[in-house]
PDB file of C-alpha atoms in Angstrom:
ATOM      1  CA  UNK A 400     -17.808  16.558 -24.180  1.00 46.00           C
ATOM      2  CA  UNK A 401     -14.387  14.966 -23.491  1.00 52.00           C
ATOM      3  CA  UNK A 402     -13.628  13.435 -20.380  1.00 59.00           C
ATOM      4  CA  UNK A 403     -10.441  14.113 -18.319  1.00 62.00           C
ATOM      5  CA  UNK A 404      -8.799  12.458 -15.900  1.00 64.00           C
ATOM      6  CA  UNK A 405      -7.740   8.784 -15.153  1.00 71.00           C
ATOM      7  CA  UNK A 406     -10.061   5.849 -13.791  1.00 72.00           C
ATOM      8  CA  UNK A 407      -8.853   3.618 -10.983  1.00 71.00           C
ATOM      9  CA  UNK A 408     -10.622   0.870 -10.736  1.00 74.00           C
ATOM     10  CA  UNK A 409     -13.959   1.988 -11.070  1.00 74.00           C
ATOM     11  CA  UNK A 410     -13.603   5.253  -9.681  1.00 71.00           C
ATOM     12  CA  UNK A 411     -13.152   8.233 -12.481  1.00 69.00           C
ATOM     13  CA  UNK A 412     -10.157  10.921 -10.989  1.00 67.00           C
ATOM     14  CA  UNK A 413     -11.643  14.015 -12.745  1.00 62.00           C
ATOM     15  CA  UNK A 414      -8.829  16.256 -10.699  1.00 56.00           C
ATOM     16  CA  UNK A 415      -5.438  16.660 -10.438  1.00 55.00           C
ATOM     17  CA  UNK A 416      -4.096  16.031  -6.760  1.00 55.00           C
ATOM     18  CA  UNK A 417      -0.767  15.548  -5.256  1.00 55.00           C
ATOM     19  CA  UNK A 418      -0.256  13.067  -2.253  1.00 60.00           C
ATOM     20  CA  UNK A 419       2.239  11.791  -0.426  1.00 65.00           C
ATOM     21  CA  UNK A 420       1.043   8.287   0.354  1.00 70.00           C
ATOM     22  CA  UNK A 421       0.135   5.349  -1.088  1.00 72.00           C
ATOM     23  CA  UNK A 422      -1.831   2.290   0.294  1.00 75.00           C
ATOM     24  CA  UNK A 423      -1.685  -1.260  -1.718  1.00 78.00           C
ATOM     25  CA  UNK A 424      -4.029  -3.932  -0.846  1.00 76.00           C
ATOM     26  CA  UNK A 425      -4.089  -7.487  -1.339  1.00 78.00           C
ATOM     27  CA  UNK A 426      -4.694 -10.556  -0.123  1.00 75.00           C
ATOM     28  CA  UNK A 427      -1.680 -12.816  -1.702  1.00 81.00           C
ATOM     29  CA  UNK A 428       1.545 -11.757  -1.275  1.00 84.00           C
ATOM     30  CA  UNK A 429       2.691 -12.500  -4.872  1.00 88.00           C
ATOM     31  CA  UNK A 430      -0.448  -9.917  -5.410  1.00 88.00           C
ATOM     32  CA  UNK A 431       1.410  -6.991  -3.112  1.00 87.00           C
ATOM     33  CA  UNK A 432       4.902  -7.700  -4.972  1.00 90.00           C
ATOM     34  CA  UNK A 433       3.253  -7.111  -8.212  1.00 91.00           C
ATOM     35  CA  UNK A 434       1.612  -3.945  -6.388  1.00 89.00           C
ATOM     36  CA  UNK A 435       4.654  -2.843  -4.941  1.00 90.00           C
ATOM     37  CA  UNK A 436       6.791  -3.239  -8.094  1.00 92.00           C
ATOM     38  CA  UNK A 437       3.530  -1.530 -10.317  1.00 91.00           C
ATOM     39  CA  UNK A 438       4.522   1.834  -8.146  1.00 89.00           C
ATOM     40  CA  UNK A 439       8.347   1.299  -8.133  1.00 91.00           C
ATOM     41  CA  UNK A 440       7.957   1.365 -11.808  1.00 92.00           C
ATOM     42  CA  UNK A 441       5.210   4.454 -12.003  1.00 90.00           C
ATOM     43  CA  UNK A 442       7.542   6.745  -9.671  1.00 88.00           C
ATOM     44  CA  UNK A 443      10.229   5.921 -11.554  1.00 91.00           C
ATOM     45  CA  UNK A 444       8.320   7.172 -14.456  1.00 91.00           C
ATOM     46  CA  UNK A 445       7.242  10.136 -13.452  1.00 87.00           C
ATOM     47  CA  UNK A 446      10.424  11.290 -11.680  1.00 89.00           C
ATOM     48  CA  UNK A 447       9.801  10.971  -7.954  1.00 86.00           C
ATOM     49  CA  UNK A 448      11.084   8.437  -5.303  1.00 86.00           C
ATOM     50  CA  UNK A 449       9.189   6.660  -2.768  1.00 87.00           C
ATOM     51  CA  UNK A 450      10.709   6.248   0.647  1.00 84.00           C
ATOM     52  CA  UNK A 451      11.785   2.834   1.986  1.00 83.00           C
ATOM     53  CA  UNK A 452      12.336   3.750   5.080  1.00 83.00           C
ATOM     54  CA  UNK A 453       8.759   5.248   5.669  1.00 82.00           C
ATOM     55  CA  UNK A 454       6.977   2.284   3.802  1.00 86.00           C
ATOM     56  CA  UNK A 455       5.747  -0.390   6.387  1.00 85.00           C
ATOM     57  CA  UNK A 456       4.297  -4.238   5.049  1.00 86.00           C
ATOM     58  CA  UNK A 457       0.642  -4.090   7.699  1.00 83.00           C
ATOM     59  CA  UNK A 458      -0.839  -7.496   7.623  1.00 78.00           C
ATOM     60  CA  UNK A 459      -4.703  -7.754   8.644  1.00 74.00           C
ATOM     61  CA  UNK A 460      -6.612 -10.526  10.041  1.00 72.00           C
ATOM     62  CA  UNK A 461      -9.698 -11.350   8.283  1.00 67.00           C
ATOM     63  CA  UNK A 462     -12.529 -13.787   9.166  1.00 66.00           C
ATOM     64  CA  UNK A 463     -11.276 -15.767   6.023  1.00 66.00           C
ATOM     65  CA  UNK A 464      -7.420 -15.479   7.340  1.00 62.00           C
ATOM     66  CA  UNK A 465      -7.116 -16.488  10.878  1.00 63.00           C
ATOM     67  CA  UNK A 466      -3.179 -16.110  11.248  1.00 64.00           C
ATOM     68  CA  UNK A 467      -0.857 -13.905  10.160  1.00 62.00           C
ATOM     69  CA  UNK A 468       1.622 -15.407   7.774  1.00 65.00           C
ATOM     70  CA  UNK A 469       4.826 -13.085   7.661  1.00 70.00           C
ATOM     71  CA  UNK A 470       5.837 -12.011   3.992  1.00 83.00           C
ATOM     72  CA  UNK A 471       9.310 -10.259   3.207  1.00 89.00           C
ATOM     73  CA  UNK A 472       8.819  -7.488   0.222  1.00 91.00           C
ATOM     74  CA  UNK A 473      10.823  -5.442  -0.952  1.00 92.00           C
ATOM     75  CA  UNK A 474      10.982  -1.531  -2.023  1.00 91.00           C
ATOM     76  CA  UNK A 475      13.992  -0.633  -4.144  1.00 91.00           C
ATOM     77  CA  UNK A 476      15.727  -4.112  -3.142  1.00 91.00           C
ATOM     78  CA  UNK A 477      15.753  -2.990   0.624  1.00 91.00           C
ATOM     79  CA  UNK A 478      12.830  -4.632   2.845  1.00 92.00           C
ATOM     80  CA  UNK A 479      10.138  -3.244   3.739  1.00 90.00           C
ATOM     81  CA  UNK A 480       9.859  -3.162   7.589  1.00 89.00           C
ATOM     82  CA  UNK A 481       6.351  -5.819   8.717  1.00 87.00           C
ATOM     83  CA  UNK A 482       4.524  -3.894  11.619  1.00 85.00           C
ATOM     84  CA  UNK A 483       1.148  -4.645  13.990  1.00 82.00           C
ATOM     85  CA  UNK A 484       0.390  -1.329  14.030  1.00 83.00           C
ATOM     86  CA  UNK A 485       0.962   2.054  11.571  1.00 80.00           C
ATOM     87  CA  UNK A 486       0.031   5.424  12.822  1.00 77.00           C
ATOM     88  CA  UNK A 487      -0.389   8.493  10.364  1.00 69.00           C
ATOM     89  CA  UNK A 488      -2.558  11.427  10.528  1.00 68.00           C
ATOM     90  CA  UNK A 489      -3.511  10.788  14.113  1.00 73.00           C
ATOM     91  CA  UNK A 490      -5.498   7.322  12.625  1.00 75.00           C
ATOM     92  CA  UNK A 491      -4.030   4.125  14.363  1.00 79.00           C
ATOM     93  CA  UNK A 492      -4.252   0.842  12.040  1.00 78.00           C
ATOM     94  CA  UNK A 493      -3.289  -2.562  13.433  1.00 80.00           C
ATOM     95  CA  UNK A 494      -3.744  -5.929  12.276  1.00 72.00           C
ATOM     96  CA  UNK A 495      -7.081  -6.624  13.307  1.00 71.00           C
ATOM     97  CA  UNK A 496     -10.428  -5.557  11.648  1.00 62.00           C
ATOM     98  CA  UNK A 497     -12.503  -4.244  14.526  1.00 59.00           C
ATOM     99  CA  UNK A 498     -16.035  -2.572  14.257  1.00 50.00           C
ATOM    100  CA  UNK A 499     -15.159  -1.038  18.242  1.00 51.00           C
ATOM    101  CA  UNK A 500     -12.967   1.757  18.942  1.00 47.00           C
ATOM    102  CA  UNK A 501     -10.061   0.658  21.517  1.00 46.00           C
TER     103      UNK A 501
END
């Protein structure tokens, strides 16, 4: 039996599914350039835009990170706005980890 889909990581994508956002990780900015560039290029390939003007840069505080060290990147060569705080789908994200609800 073939398999279909696409792997990410280590997680198999058996179905097709269309979303509207995107979430990149990292811990090193030259990391999240190389992120942001990776789905500049993929959008490009497959015919859609991403939009600079929604995209927001949300640094995190970590135990390992005690500061927050402010990055510029970049989205199409216009920058990408740095927030403290990102809200969508009624789920508020800021830029500390927290096991308590505020």
């Amino acid at each position: 039996m073939a398999e279909e889909g696409c792997v990410i990581g280590d997680v198999r994508c058996n179905t097709s599914a269309c979303a509207n956002d995107v979430t990149l990780n990292s811990e090193k900015p030259r990391e999240t350039s190389v992120l942001i560039s990776m789905a500049e290029t993929f959008a490009n390939y497959e015919r859609y835009i991403l939009q600079p003007k929604k995209t927001e840069a949300l640094k995190v505080v970590t135990s390992s990170r005690k500061e927050i060290v402010e990055e510029d990147f970049e989205i199409y060569g216009n920058k990408i706005t740095n927030t403290d705080t990102s809200t969508h789908l009624g789920l508020k994200r800021s830029h500390t980890i927290s096991s308590t609800a505020e």
